[in-house]
Amino acid sequence: MVTISERFDSLGFDGTPARLGIMGGTFDPIHIGHLACAEQVWQQLGLDGVLFVPTGRPPFKAHRNVSPGEDRLAMCALAIADNQHFDVSSIEIDRPGPTYTIDTLRALRAYYPPWVEFSFITGADALENILRWHEREELASLASFVGVTRPGTVLEPSFFEELRASGFSVELIEVTALALSSSYLRDRVAQDKTIRYLTRTAVIKYIIEQGLYHD
Ligand code: ATP
Ligand code: MG
Protein backbone atom coordinates (compact mmCIF):
# COMPACT_ATOMS: atom_id res chain seq x y z
CA MET A 1 0.00 0.00 0.00
CA VAL A 2 1.25 3.47 -0.84
CA THR A 3 1.42 5.75 2.21
CA ILE A 4 3.10 8.91 0.99
CA SER A 5 4.02 8.30 -2.65
CA GLU A 6 5.07 5.40 -4.84
CA ARG A 7 8.57 6.62 -5.60
CA PHE A 8 9.52 7.89 -2.15
CA ASP A 9 7.85 5.48 0.26
CA SER A 10 11.11 3.70 1.02
CA LEU A 11 13.30 6.81 1.18
CA GLY A 12 15.68 6.57 4.15
CA PHE A 13 14.43 3.17 5.29
CA ASP A 14 17.82 1.58 4.52
CA GLY A 15 19.41 3.91 7.07
CA THR A 16 20.85 6.36 4.53
CA PRO A 17 20.34 10.07 5.31
CA ALA A 18 18.17 11.76 2.71
CA ARG A 19 16.70 15.14 1.93
CA LEU A 20 13.23 15.38 0.48
CA GLY A 21 11.93 18.54 -1.13
CA ILE A 22 8.25 19.20 -0.60
CA MET A 23 6.36 21.51 -2.87
CA GLY A 24 2.90 22.39 -1.65
CA GLY A 25 0.40 24.27 -3.76
CA THR A 26 -3.05 24.32 -5.24
CA PHE A 27 -1.71 23.30 -8.65
CA ASP A 28 -4.90 24.32 -10.43
CA PRO A 29 -3.31 23.53 -12.87
CA ILE A 30 0.37 22.66 -12.44
CA HIS A 31 2.54 24.61 -14.95
CA ILE A 32 6.15 25.01 -16.08
CA GLY A 33 6.80 27.59 -13.34
CA HIS A 34 6.23 24.92 -10.67
CA LEU A 35 8.15 22.23 -12.53
CA ALA A 36 11.19 24.31 -13.46
CA CYS A 37 11.59 25.70 -9.96
CA ALA A 38 11.35 22.25 -8.34
CA GLU A 39 13.90 20.88 -10.80
CA GLN A 40 16.34 23.73 -10.21
CA VAL A 41 16.05 23.50 -6.42
CA TRP A 42 16.45 19.71 -6.64
CA GLN A 43 19.76 20.13 -8.45
CA GLN A 44 21.09 23.10 -6.53
CA LEU A 45 20.44 21.58 -3.09
CA GLY A 46 21.26 18.01 -4.12
CA LEU A 47 17.86 16.78 -2.95
CA ASP A 48 16.95 13.10 -3.23
CA GLY A 49 13.59 14.00 -4.68
CA VAL A 50 10.77 16.51 -4.75
CA LEU A 51 7.30 15.58 -3.62
CA PHE A 52 4.42 17.64 -4.99
CA VAL A 53 1.59 17.84 -2.48
CA PRO A 54 -1.59 19.39 -3.88
CA THR A 55 -3.65 21.01 -1.13
CA GLY A 56 -7.06 19.72 -0.13
CA ARG A 57 -8.94 22.90 0.71
CA PRO A 58 -6.50 25.82 0.70
CA PRO A 59 -7.30 28.20 3.60
CA PHE A 60 -6.18 31.28 1.62
CA LYS A 61 -8.24 30.46 -1.45
CA ALA A 62 -11.73 30.12 -0.01
CA HIS A 63 -12.90 32.91 -2.31
CA ARG A 64 -12.88 30.91 -5.50
CA ASN A 65 -13.97 27.47 -6.57
CA VAL A 66 -10.88 25.34 -6.63
CA SER A 67 -11.04 22.35 -9.01
CA PRO A 68 -11.66 18.96 -7.38
CA GLY A 69 -8.63 17.49 -5.65
CA GLU A 70 -8.71 14.41 -7.85
CA ASP A 71 -8.30 16.56 -11.00
CA ARG A 72 -5.44 18.60 -9.55
CA LEU A 73 -3.76 15.40 -8.35
CA ALA A 74 -4.20 13.74 -11.75
CA MET A 75 -2.67 16.73 -13.54
CA CYS A 76 0.32 16.72 -11.17
CA ALA A 77 0.79 12.99 -11.72
CA LEU A 78 0.71 13.44 -15.51
CA ALA A 79 3.14 16.36 -15.33
CA ILE A 80 5.79 14.56 -13.26
CA ALA A 81 5.41 11.01 -14.64
CA ASP A 82 8.62 11.07 -16.69
CA ASN A 83 10.80 12.52 -13.91
CA GLN A 84 12.13 9.82 -11.56
CA HIS A 85 13.10 12.30 -8.85
CA PHE A 86 9.63 13.87 -8.73
CA ASP A 87 6.51 12.33 -7.27
CA VAL A 88 3.08 13.43 -6.13
CA SER A 89 1.27 12.67 -2.89
CA SER A 90 -2.45 12.63 -2.14
CA ILE A 91 -2.00 13.02 1.64
CA GLU A 92 -3.54 16.51 1.77
CA ILE A 93 -6.34 15.72 -0.63
CA ASP A 94 -7.25 12.59 1.34
CA ARG A 95 -7.46 14.53 4.59
CA PRO A 96 -10.84 16.10 5.41
CA GLY A 97 -11.14 19.73 6.51
CA PRO A 98 -9.00 22.75 5.72
CA THR A 99 -5.42 22.14 4.68
CA TYR A 100 -2.53 23.30 6.79
CA THR A 101 1.09 22.69 5.88
CA ILE A 102 1.82 21.87 9.53
CA ASP A 103 -0.42 18.78 9.37
CA THR A 104 1.32 17.57 6.24
CA LEU A 105 4.77 18.03 7.73
CA ARG A 106 3.67 16.23 10.90
CA ALA A 107 2.38 13.31 8.83
CA LEU A 108 5.63 13.13 6.85
CA ARG A 109 7.69 13.40 10.04
CA ALA A 110 5.71 10.56 11.61
CA TYR A 111 6.28 8.36 8.56
CA TYR A 112 9.95 8.89 7.70
CA PRO A 113 12.97 7.99 9.83
CA PRO A 114 14.59 10.98 11.58
CA TRP A 115 17.56 11.08 9.18
CA VAL A 116 15.23 12.07 6.33
CA GLU A 117 15.16 15.88 6.31
CA PHE A 118 12.50 18.00 4.68
CA SER A 119 12.98 21.14 2.61
CA PHE A 120 9.71 22.92 2.02
CA ILE A 121 9.87 24.78 -1.28
CA THR A 122 7.77 27.85 -1.77
CA GLY A 123 7.60 30.75 -4.20
CA ALA A 124 8.55 34.22 -2.94
CA ASP A 125 4.89 35.29 -2.88
CA ALA A 126 3.86 32.41 -0.63
CA LEU A 127 6.95 32.75 1.56
CA GLU A 128 5.91 36.31 2.29
CA ASN A 129 2.91 34.95 4.24
CA ILE A 130 4.76 32.31 6.19
CA LEU A 131 4.75 34.13 9.52
CA ARG A 132 0.94 33.99 9.36
CA TRP A 133 0.83 30.22 8.78
CA HIS A 134 -0.80 27.93 11.28
CA GLU A 135 1.34 26.94 14.31
CA ARG A 136 4.44 28.54 12.96
CA GLU A 137 6.76 27.58 15.82
CA GLU A 138 6.28 23.89 15.26
CA LEU A 139 6.32 24.47 11.52
CA ALA A 140 9.80 25.96 11.82
CA SER A 141 10.98 22.89 13.71
CA LEU A 142 9.78 20.36 11.15
CA ALA A 143 11.45 21.53 7.93
CA SER A 144 13.88 23.96 6.47
CA PHE A 145 12.32 26.42 4.07
CA VAL A 146 13.47 27.22 0.57
CA GLY A 147 12.13 30.34 -1.05
CA VAL A 148 12.39 30.59 -4.81
CA THR A 149 12.39 33.87 -6.69
CA ARG A 150 9.19 34.69 -8.52
CA PRO A 151 8.52 37.65 -10.79
CA GLY A 152 6.34 40.18 -9.01
CA THR A 153 7.66 39.67 -5.48
CA VAL A 154 10.81 41.21 -4.06
CA LEU A 155 11.87 39.96 -0.65
CA GLU A 156 14.07 42.27 1.38
CA PRO A 157 17.01 40.91 3.41
CA SER A 158 15.24 42.21 6.54
CA PHE A 159 12.40 39.75 5.87
CA PHE A 160 14.83 36.85 6.01
CA GLU A 161 16.30 38.21 9.23
CA GLU A 162 12.81 38.34 10.69
CA LEU A 163 12.09 34.76 9.60
CA ARG A 164 15.33 33.51 11.12
CA ALA A 165 14.64 35.43 14.33
CA SER A 166 11.32 33.56 14.47
CA GLY A 167 13.17 30.25 14.36
CA PHE A 168 12.95 29.43 10.66
CA SER A 169 15.82 27.96 8.73
CA VAL A 170 15.36 29.62 5.37
CA GLU A 171 17.29 30.29 2.20
CA LEU A 172 16.45 31.94 -1.09
CA ILE A 173 17.28 30.28 -4.39
CA GLU A 174 17.22 32.15 -7.65
CA VAL A 175 15.38 30.23 -10.36
CA THR A 176 14.56 31.07 -13.96
CA ALA A 177 12.05 33.90 -13.93
CA LEU A 178 8.83 32.55 -15.42
CA ALA A 179 6.09 35.12 -15.13
CA LEU A 180 3.12 32.82 -15.19
CA SER A 181 0.61 31.46 -12.73
CA SER A 182 -2.20 28.93 -12.60
CA SER A 183 -4.68 31.83 -12.62
CA TYR A 184 -3.15 33.04 -15.86
CA LEU A 185 -3.55 29.59 -17.43
CA ARG A 186 -7.14 29.30 -16.18
CA ASP A 187 -8.01 32.71 -17.63
CA ARG A 188 -6.51 31.77 -20.96
CA VAL A 189 -8.46 28.51 -21.11
CA ALA A 190 -11.67 30.35 -20.21
CA GLN A 191 -11.01 32.71 -23.13
CA ASP A 192 -10.19 29.87 -25.54
CA LYS A 193 -6.57 31.04 -25.79
CA THR A 194 -3.79 28.51 -26.22
CA ILE A 195 -1.78 27.31 -23.20
CA ARG A 196 0.50 25.15 -25.31
CA TYR A 197 4.10 25.23 -23.93
CA LEU A 198 2.94 26.76 -20.64
CA THR A 199 2.42 23.32 -19.11
CA ARG A 200 2.98 19.69 -20.11
CA THR A 201 1.09 18.34 -23.13
CA ALA A 202 -0.57 15.60 -21.05
CA VAL A 203 -1.91 18.24 -18.66
CA ILE A 204 -3.40 20.24 -21.52
CA LYS A 205 -5.00 17.08 -22.86
CA TYR A 206 -6.52 16.39 -19.43
CA ILE A 207 -7.87 19.96 -19.14
CA ILE A 208 -9.56 19.62 -22.53
CA GLU A 209 -10.95 16.14 -21.87
CA GLN A 210 -12.38 17.10 -18.47
CA GLY A 211 -13.60 20.49 -19.67
CA LEU A 212 -11.80 22.31 -16.85
CA TYR A 213 -11.73 26.13 -16.50
CA HIS A 214 -14.63 26.77 -18.84
CA ASP A 215 -17.47 28.14 -16.69
P1 ATP B 1 -2.61 30.71 -8.53
O1 ATP B 1 -2.56 31.74 -9.59
O2 ATP B 1 -3.85 29.85 -8.56
O3 ATP B 1 -2.30 31.24 -7.14
P2 ATP B 1 0.11 29.74 -8.74
O4 ATP B 1 0.72 29.75 -10.08
O5 ATP B 1 0.53 30.79 -7.76
O6 ATP B 1 -1.47 29.67 -8.89
P3 ATP B 1 0.12 27.82 -6.63
O7 ATP B 1 -0.45 26.46 -6.70
O8 ATP B 1 -0.59 28.88 -5.87
O9 ATP B 1 0.36 28.31 -8.14
O10 ATP B 1 1.63 27.77 -6.16
C1 ATP B 1 2.29 26.68 -5.58
C2 ATP B 1 3.69 27.13 -5.22
O11 ATP B 1 4.46 27.39 -6.40
C3 ATP B 1 3.72 28.45 -4.42
O12 ATP B 1 4.76 28.35 -3.45
C4 ATP B 1 4.06 29.47 -5.48
O13 ATP B 1 4.70 30.60 -4.93
C5 ATP B 1 5.01 28.69 -6.38
N1 ATP B 1 5.01 29.18 -7.77
C6 ATP B 1 3.98 29.16 -8.64
N2 ATP B 1 4.32 29.68 -9.83
C7 ATP B 1 5.62 30.05 -9.73
C8 ATP B 1 6.54 30.67 -10.63
N3 ATP B 1 6.18 31.02 -11.87
N4 ATP B 1 7.81 30.90 -10.18
C9 ATP B 1 8.16 30.56 -8.92
N5 ATP B 1 7.33 29.96 -8.02
C10 ATP B 1 6.08 29.71 -8.41
MG1 MG C 1 -0.50 31.13 -5.97
Tab-separated table of C-alpha atoms and ligand atoms in Angstrom:
chain	number	residue	atom	x	y	z
A	1	MET	CA	0.000	0.000	0.000
A	2	VAL	CA	1.254	3.472	-0.841
A	3	THR	CA	1.418	5.751	2.209
A	4	ILE	CA	3.104	8.910	0.990
A	5	SER	CA	4.023	8.301	-2.651
A	6	GLU	CA	5.074	5.398	-4.835
A	7	ARG	CA	8.566	6.622	-5.597
A	8	PHE	CA	9.516	7.891	-2.148
A	9	ASP	CA	7.848	5.478	0.263
A	10	SER	CA	11.112	3.696	1.025
A	11	LEU	CA	13.302	6.815	1.177
A	12	GLY	CA	15.684	6.567	4.146
A	13	PHE	CA	14.433	3.167	5.294
A	14	ASP	CA	17.819	1.579	4.520
A	15	GLY	CA	19.407	3.910	7.074
A	16	THR	CA	20.845	6.364	4.533
A	17	PRO	CA	20.340	10.072	5.313
A	18	ALA	CA	18.172	11.757	2.710
A	19	ARG	CA	16.704	15.140	1.926
A	20	LEU	CA	13.234	15.378	0.476
A	21	GLY	CA	11.927	18.545	-1.132
A	22	ILE	CA	8.252	19.201	-0.600
A	23	MET	CA	6.356	21.512	-2.872
A	24	GLY	CA	2.898	22.392	-1.648
A	25	GLY	CA	0.399	24.268	-3.760
A	26	THR	CA	-3.049	24.323	-5.238
A	27	PHE	CA	-1.707	23.300	-8.652
A	28	ASP	CA	-4.898	24.319	-10.431
A	29	PRO	CA	-3.311	23.534	-12.867
A	30	ILE	CA	0.375	22.663	-12.437
A	31	HIS	CA	2.536	24.609	-14.946
A	32	ILE	CA	6.145	25.014	-16.084
A	33	GLY	CA	6.804	27.586	-13.339
A	34	HIS	CA	6.227	24.918	-10.667
A	35	LEU	CA	8.151	22.232	-12.531
A	36	ALA	CA	11.189	24.308	-13.461
A	37	CYS	CA	11.585	25.698	-9.963
A	38	ALA	CA	11.346	22.247	-8.341
A	39	GLU	CA	13.897	20.879	-10.802
A	40	GLN	CA	16.344	23.726	-10.214
A	41	VAL	CA	16.047	23.501	-6.420
A	42	TRP	CA	16.449	19.710	-6.637
A	43	GLN	CA	19.757	20.135	-8.445
A	44	GLN	CA	21.093	23.101	-6.525
A	45	LEU	CA	20.440	21.581	-3.094
A	46	GLY	CA	21.259	18.011	-4.125
A	47	LEU	CA	17.857	16.783	-2.950
A	48	ASP	CA	16.949	13.103	-3.234
A	49	GLY	CA	13.591	14.002	-4.679
A	50	VAL	CA	10.771	16.508	-4.748
A	51	LEU	CA	7.301	15.584	-3.617
A	52	PHE	CA	4.423	17.638	-4.995
A	53	VAL	CA	1.586	17.840	-2.484
A	54	PRO	CA	-1.594	19.386	-3.878
A	55	THR	CA	-3.654	21.013	-1.131
A	56	GLY	CA	-7.061	19.721	-0.133
A	57	ARG	CA	-8.939	22.903	0.712
A	58	PRO	CA	-6.502	25.819	0.703
A	59	PRO	CA	-7.304	28.202	3.603
A	60	PHE	CA	-6.180	31.279	1.623
A	61	LYS	CA	-8.241	30.458	-1.452
A	62	ALA	CA	-11.732	30.119	-0.011
A	63	HIS	CA	-12.904	32.914	-2.306
A	64	ARG	CA	-12.879	30.907	-5.495
A	65	ASN	CA	-13.968	27.468	-6.574
A	66	VAL	CA	-10.878	25.340	-6.631
A	67	SER	CA	-11.036	22.355	-9.005
A	68	PRO	CA	-11.655	18.961	-7.383
A	69	GLY	CA	-8.631	17.487	-5.654
A	70	GLU	CA	-8.714	14.408	-7.853
A	71	ASP	CA	-8.302	16.557	-10.995
A	72	ARG	CA	-5.436	18.600	-9.546
A	73	LEU	CA	-3.763	15.405	-8.346
A	74	ALA	CA	-4.203	13.744	-11.746
A	75	MET	CA	-2.672	16.730	-13.542
A	76	CYS	CA	0.317	16.723	-11.169
A	77	ALA	CA	0.794	12.990	-11.724
A	78	LEU	CA	0.710	13.443	-15.513
A	79	ALA	CA	3.144	16.362	-15.333
A	80	ILE	CA	5.794	14.565	-13.265
A	81	ALA	CA	5.414	11.012	-14.637
A	82	ASP	CA	8.624	11.072	-16.688
A	83	ASN	CA	10.802	12.519	-13.912
A	84	GLN	CA	12.135	9.824	-11.564
A	85	HIS	CA	13.102	12.301	-8.847
A	86	PHE	CA	9.633	13.872	-8.733
A	87	ASP	CA	6.510	12.332	-7.274
A	88	VAL	CA	3.079	13.430	-6.133
A	89	SER	CA	1.271	12.672	-2.889
A	90	SER	CA	-2.447	12.627	-2.139
A	91	ILE	CA	-2.001	13.020	1.642
A	92	GLU	CA	-3.541	16.506	1.771
A	93	ILE	CA	-6.342	15.720	-0.630
A	94	ASP	CA	-7.247	12.595	1.337
A	95	ARG	CA	-7.462	14.532	4.594
A	96	PRO	CA	-10.841	16.097	5.412
A	97	GLY	CA	-11.140	19.732	6.510
A	98	PRO	CA	-8.996	22.753	5.719
A	99	THR	CA	-5.423	22.135	4.679
A	100	TYR	CA	-2.532	23.302	6.787
A	101	THR	CA	1.095	22.686	5.883
A	102	ILE	CA	1.824	21.872	9.533
A	103	ASP	CA	-0.423	18.775	9.374
A	104	THR	CA	1.323	17.569	6.241
A	105	LEU	CA	4.774	18.031	7.733
A	106	ARG	CA	3.669	16.227	10.898
A	107	ALA	CA	2.385	13.305	8.826
A	108	LEU	CA	5.629	13.135	6.849
A	109	ARG	CA	7.695	13.403	10.035
A	110	ALA	CA	5.708	10.559	11.608
A	111	TYR	CA	6.276	8.359	8.565
A	112	TYR	CA	9.952	8.890	7.698
A	113	PRO	CA	12.967	7.988	9.831
A	114	PRO	CA	14.588	10.977	11.585
A	115	TRP	CA	17.558	11.081	9.180
A	116	VAL	CA	15.234	12.069	6.327
A	117	GLU	CA	15.164	15.877	6.306
A	118	PHE	CA	12.503	18.004	4.679
A	119	SER	CA	12.978	21.135	2.607
A	120	PHE	CA	9.711	22.921	2.025
A	121	ILE	CA	9.872	24.784	-1.283
A	122	THR	CA	7.767	27.852	-1.772
A	123	GLY	CA	7.601	30.748	-4.204
A	124	ALA	CA	8.547	34.217	-2.935
A	125	ASP	CA	4.887	35.289	-2.882
A	126	ALA	CA	3.859	32.408	-0.628
A	127	LEU	CA	6.949	32.750	1.564
A	128	GLU	CA	5.910	36.309	2.294
A	129	ASN	CA	2.914	34.955	4.240
A	130	ILE	CA	4.761	32.313	6.191
A	131	LEU	CA	4.746	34.126	9.517
A	132	ARG	CA	0.939	33.991	9.359
A	133	TRP	CA	0.828	30.225	8.778
A	134	HIS	CA	-0.801	27.931	11.283
A	135	GLU	CA	1.336	26.937	14.311
A	136	ARG	CA	4.435	28.545	12.959
A	137	GLU	CA	6.757	27.584	15.820
A	138	GLU	CA	6.279	23.886	15.262
A	139	LEU	CA	6.317	24.470	11.515
A	140	ALA	CA	9.800	25.963	11.818
A	141	SER	CA	10.980	22.890	13.715
A	142	LEU	CA	9.775	20.360	11.146
A	143	ALA	CA	11.453	21.525	7.932
A	144	SER	CA	13.880	23.957	6.469
A	145	PHE	CA	12.320	26.418	4.066
A	146	VAL	CA	13.473	27.223	0.571
A	147	GLY	CA	12.130	30.345	-1.046
A	148	VAL	CA	12.391	30.594	-4.807
A	149	THR	CA	12.392	33.868	-6.693
A	150	ARG	CA	9.186	34.687	-8.517
A	151	PRO	CA	8.518	37.654	-10.794
A	152	GLY	CA	6.341	40.182	-9.013
A	153	THR	CA	7.659	39.665	-5.477
A	154	VAL	CA	10.806	41.211	-4.063
A	155	LEU	CA	11.873	39.959	-0.648
A	156	GLU	CA	14.069	42.267	1.383
A	157	PRO	CA	17.009	40.914	3.413
A	158	SER	CA	15.241	42.213	6.542
A	159	PHE	CA	12.400	39.754	5.868
A	160	PHE	CA	14.834	36.846	6.010
A	161	GLU	CA	16.304	38.206	9.228
A	162	GLU	CA	12.807	38.340	10.692
A	163	LEU	CA	12.093	34.763	9.604
A	164	ARG	CA	15.332	33.513	11.122
A	165	ALA	CA	14.639	35.433	14.327
A	166	SER	CA	11.319	33.562	14.471
A	167	GLY	CA	13.172	30.254	14.362
A	168	PHE	CA	12.950	29.430	10.658
A	169	SER	CA	15.819	27.956	8.733
A	170	VAL	CA	15.359	29.616	5.371
A	171	GLU	CA	17.293	30.286	2.196
A	172	LEU	CA	16.451	31.941	-1.092
A	173	ILE	CA	17.277	30.284	-4.395
A	174	GLU	CA	17.223	32.152	-7.651
A	175	VAL	CA	15.385	30.231	-10.358
A	176	THR	CA	14.556	31.071	-13.964
A	177	ALA	CA	12.045	33.901	-13.932
A	178	LEU	CA	8.825	32.549	-15.417
A	179	ALA	CA	6.089	35.121	-15.129
A	180	LEU	CA	3.117	32.824	-15.194
A	181	SER	CA	0.614	31.458	-12.730
A	182	SER	CA	-2.198	28.929	-12.601
A	183	SER	CA	-4.679	31.828	-12.619
A	184	TYR	CA	-3.147	33.041	-15.863
A	185	LEU	CA	-3.554	29.588	-17.427
A	186	ARG	CA	-7.144	29.304	-16.177
A	187	ASP	CA	-8.015	32.712	-17.627
A	188	ARG	CA	-6.512	31.765	-20.959
A	189	VAL	CA	-8.460	28.509	-21.107
A	190	ALA	CA	-11.674	30.354	-20.213
A	191	GLN	CA	-11.008	32.713	-23.134
A	192	ASP	CA	-10.185	29.868	-25.540
A	193	LYS	CA	-6.574	31.040	-25.787
A	194	THR	CA	-3.790	28.515	-26.220
A	195	ILE	CA	-1.776	27.315	-23.196
A	196	ARG	CA	0.499	25.145	-25.306
A	197	TYR	CA	4.102	25.230	-23.935
A	198	LEU	CA	2.941	26.763	-20.645
A	199	THR	CA	2.416	23.323	-19.110
A	200	ARG	CA	2.981	19.689	-20.109
A	201	THR	CA	1.091	18.337	-23.126
A	202	ALA	CA	-0.572	15.595	-21.050
A	203	VAL	CA	-1.909	18.243	-18.660
A	204	ILE	CA	-3.405	20.244	-21.524
A	205	LYS	CA	-5.004	17.079	-22.859
A	206	TYR	CA	-6.519	16.389	-19.425
A	207	ILE	CA	-7.867	19.963	-19.139
A	208	ILE	CA	-9.561	19.625	-22.533
A	209	GLU	CA	-10.951	16.145	-21.868
A	210	GLN	CA	-12.383	17.103	-18.473
A	211	GLY	CA	-13.599	20.495	-19.673
A	212	LEU	CA	-11.800	22.313	-16.846
A	213	TYR	CA	-11.733	26.125	-16.497
A	214	HIS	CA	-14.630	26.774	-18.837
A	215	ASP	CA	-17.468	28.143	-16.688
B	1	ATP	P1	-2.615	30.711	-8.529
B	1	ATP	O1	-2.564	31.735	-9.594
B	1	ATP	O2	-3.851	29.852	-8.563
B	1	ATP	O3	-2.305	31.243	-7.140
B	1	ATP	P2	0.108	29.735	-8.737
B	1	ATP	O4	0.724	29.749	-10.079
B	1	ATP	O5	0.525	30.791	-7.762
B	1	ATP	O6	-1.468	29.666	-8.894
B	1	ATP	P3	0.116	27.820	-6.633
B	1	ATP	O7	-0.454	26.463	-6.704
B	1	ATP	O8	-0.594	28.877	-5.874
B	1	ATP	O9	0.358	28.311	-8.140
B	1	ATP	O10	1.635	27.771	-6.161
B	1	ATP	C1	2.287	26.684	-5.580
B	1	ATP	C2	3.689	27.133	-5.219
B	1	ATP	O11	4.460	27.387	-6.403
B	1	ATP	C3	3.723	28.450	-4.419
B	1	ATP	O12	4.759	28.348	-3.450
B	1	ATP	C4	4.063	29.468	-5.480
B	1	ATP	O13	4.697	30.602	-4.934
B	1	ATP	C5	5.006	28.686	-6.384
B	1	ATP	N1	5.009	29.180	-7.772
B	1	ATP	C6	3.978	29.165	-8.641
B	1	ATP	N2	4.324	29.685	-9.835
B	1	ATP	C7	5.616	30.045	-9.729
B	1	ATP	C8	6.542	30.671	-10.631
B	1	ATP	N3	6.177	31.018	-11.865
B	1	ATP	N4	7.806	30.896	-10.182
B	1	ATP	C9	8.155	30.557	-8.915
B	1	ATP	N5	7.328	29.959	-8.018
B	1	ATP	C10	6.076	29.711	-8.408
B	2	MG	MG	-0.497	31.133	-5.972
